[in-house]
GROMACS .gro file of C-alpha atoms in nm:
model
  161
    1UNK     CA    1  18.364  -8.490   9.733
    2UNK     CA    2  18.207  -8.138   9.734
    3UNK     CA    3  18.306  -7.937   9.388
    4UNK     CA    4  18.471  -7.604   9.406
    5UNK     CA    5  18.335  -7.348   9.392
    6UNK     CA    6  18.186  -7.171   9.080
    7UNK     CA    7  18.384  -6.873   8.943
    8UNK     CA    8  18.163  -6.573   9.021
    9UNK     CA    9  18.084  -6.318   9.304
   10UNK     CA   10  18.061  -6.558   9.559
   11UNK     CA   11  18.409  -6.705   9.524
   12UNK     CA   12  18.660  -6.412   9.548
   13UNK     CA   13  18.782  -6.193   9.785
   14UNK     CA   14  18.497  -6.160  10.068
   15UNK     CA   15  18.522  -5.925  10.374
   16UNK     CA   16  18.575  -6.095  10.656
   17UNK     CA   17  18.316  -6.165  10.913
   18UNK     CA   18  18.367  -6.068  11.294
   19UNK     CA   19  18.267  -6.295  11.543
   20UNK     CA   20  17.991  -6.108  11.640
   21UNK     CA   21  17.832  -6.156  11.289
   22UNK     CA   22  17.956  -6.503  11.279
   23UNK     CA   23  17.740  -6.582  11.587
   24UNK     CA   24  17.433  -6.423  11.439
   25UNK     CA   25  17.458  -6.618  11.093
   26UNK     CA   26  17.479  -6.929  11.322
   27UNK     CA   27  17.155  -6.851  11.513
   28UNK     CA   28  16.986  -6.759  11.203
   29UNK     CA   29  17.094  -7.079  10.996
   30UNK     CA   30  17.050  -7.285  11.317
   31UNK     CA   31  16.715  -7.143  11.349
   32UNK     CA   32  16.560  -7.266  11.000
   33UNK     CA   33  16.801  -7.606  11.038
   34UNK     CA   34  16.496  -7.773  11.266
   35UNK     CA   35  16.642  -8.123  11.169
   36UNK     CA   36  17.001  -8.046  11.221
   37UNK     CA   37  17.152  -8.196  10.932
   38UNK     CA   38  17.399  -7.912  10.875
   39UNK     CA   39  17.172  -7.748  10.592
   40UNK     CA   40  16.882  -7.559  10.535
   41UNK     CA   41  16.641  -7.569  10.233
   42UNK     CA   42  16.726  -7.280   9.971
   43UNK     CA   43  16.330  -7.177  10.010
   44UNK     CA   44  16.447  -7.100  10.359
   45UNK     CA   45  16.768  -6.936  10.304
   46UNK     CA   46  16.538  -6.586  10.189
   47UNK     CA   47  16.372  -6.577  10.568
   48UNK     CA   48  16.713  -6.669  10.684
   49UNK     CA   49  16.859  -6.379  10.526
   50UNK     CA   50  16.580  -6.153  10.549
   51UNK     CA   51  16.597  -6.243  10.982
   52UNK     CA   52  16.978  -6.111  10.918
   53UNK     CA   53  16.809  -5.763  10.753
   54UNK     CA   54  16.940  -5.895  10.438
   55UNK     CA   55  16.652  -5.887  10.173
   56UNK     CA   56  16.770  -5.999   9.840
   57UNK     CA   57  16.539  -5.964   9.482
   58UNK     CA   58  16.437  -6.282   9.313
   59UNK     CA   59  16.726  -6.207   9.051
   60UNK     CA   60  17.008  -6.192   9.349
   61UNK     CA   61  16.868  -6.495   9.510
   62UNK     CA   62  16.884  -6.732   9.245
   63UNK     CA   63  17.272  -6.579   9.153
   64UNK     CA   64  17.339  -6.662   9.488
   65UNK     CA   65  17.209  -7.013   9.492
   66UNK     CA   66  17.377  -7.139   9.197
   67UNK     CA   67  17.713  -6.951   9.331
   68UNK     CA   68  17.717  -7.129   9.658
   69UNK     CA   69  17.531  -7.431   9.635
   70UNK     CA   70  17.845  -7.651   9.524
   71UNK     CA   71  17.662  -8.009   9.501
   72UNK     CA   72  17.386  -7.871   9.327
   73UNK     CA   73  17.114  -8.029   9.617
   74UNK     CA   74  16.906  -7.712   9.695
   75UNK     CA   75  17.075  -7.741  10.007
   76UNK     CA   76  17.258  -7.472  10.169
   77UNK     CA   77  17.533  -7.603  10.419
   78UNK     CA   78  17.687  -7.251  10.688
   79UNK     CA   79  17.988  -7.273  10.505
   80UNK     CA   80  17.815  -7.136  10.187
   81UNK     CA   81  17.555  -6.954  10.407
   82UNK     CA   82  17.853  -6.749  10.523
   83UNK     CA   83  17.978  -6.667  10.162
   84UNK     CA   84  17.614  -6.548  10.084
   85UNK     CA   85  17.643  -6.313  10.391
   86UNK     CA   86  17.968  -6.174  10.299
   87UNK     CA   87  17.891  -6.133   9.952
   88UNK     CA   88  17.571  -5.946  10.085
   89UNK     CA   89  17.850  -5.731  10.317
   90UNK     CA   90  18.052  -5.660  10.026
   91UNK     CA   91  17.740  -5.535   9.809
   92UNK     CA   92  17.661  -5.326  10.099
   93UNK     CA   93  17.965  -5.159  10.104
   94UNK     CA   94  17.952  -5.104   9.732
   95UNK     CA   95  17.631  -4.974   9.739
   96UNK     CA   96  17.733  -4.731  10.050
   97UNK     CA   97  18.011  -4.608   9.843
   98UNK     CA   98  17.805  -4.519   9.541
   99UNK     CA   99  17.543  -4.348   9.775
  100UNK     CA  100  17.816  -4.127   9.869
  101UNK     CA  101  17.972  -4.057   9.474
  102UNK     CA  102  17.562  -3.980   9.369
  103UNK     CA  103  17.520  -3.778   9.693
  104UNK     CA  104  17.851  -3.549   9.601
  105UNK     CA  105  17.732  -3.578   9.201
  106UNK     CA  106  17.398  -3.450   9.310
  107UNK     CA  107  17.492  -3.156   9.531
  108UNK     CA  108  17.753  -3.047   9.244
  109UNK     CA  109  17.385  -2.993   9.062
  110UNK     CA  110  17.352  -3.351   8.918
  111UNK     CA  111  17.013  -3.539   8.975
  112UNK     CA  112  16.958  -3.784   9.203
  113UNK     CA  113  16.812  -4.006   8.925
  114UNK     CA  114  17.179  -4.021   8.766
  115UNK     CA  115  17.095  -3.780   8.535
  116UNK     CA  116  17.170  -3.443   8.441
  117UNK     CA  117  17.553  -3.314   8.409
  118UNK     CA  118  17.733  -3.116   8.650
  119UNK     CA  119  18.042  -2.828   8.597
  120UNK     CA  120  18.383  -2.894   8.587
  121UNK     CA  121  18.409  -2.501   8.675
  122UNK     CA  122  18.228  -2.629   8.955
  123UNK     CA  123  18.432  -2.902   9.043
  124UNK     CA  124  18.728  -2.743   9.019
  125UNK     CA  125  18.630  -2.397   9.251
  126UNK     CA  126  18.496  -2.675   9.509
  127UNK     CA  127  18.806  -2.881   9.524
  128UNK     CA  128  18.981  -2.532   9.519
  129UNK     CA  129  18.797  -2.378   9.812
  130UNK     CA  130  18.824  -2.711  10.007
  131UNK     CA  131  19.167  -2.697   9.894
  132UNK     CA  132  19.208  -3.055   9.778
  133UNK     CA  133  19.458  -3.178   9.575
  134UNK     CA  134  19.308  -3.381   9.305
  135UNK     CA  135  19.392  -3.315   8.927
  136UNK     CA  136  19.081  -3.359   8.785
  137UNK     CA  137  19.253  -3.323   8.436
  138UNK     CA  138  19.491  -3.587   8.530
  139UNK     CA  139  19.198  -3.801   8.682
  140UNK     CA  140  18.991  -3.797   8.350
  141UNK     CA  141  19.304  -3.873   8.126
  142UNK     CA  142  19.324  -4.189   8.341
  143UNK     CA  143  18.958  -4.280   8.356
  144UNK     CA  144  18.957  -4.247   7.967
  145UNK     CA  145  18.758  -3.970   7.952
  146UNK     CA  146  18.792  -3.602   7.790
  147UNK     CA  147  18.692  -3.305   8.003
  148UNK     CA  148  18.468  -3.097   7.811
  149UNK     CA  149  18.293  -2.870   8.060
  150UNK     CA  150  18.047  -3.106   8.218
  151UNK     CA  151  17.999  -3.464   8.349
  152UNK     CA  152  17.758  -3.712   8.349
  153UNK     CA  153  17.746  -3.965   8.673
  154UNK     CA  154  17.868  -4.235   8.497
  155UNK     CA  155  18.195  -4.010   8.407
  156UNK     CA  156  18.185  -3.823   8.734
  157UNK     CA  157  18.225  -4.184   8.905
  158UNK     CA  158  18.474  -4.313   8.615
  159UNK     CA  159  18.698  -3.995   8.748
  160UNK     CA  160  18.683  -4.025   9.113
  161UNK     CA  161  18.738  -4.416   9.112
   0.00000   0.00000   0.00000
């Protein structure tokens, strides 16, 4: 009987995938299952990914491994194949939505590097102008953090989350 799964990244709340992306993860995994036992090698489960556009670093791969492979056999059945894909989803997303927070930081005069500070003055006349209604004191009391004229990213972010 197949253990549950390990507590990490791979285990909790996972978008959903469409049928549409649930057909291509079967032709991918279907592709590098040549003897169709139901699992594919984790040295294949990189091309598999990478055929998806997915292309994880050494680091994420073996995070993902030990997440999903539940017997411990170095064999990766399309149930956990699928968690992979919608962790990768979910990273995705993440990493979309951070794009967008360094993009904003960046054009408020931060660096693109993460670096640098930008203006509350600043902040404040553009959420003015675009007349938004976001207390930015209010918003840094709750993120735990004092306003004292600037921000770095990493506050910046901790405000706007």
């Amino acid at each position: 009987m197949p253990n549950k799964p390990r507590d990490g990244p791979y285990s909790t709340n996972l978008p959903p995938l469409n049928e549409d992306e649930l057909e291509m993860c079967r032709k991918a995994f279907n592709m590098f299952d040549k003897e169709s036992s139901g699992t594919i090698d984790t040295k294949d489960l990189r091309t598999a990914l990478s055929a998806l556009g997915q292309n994880p670093s050494e680091e994420e791969m073996f995070v993902m491994i030990s997440q999903v492979d539940e017997e411990g056999s170095r064999c990766i059945e399309f149930s956990e194949f699928v968690r992979v894909i919608q962790f990768n989803k979910a990273l995705s997303a993440r990493d979309a939505d951070e794009l967008d927070t360094l993009d904003a930081f960046a054009a408020l005069g931060g660096n693109i590097d993460r670096t640098g500070k930008i203006s509350i003055d600043k902040l404040k006349a553009i959420c003015e102008e675009f007349e938004l209604t976001i207390n930015l004191d209010r918003l840094a009391k709750d993120a735990e953090h004092e306003i004292n004229g600037t921000l770095t990213f990493e506050e910046f972010k901790a405000v706007l989350a």
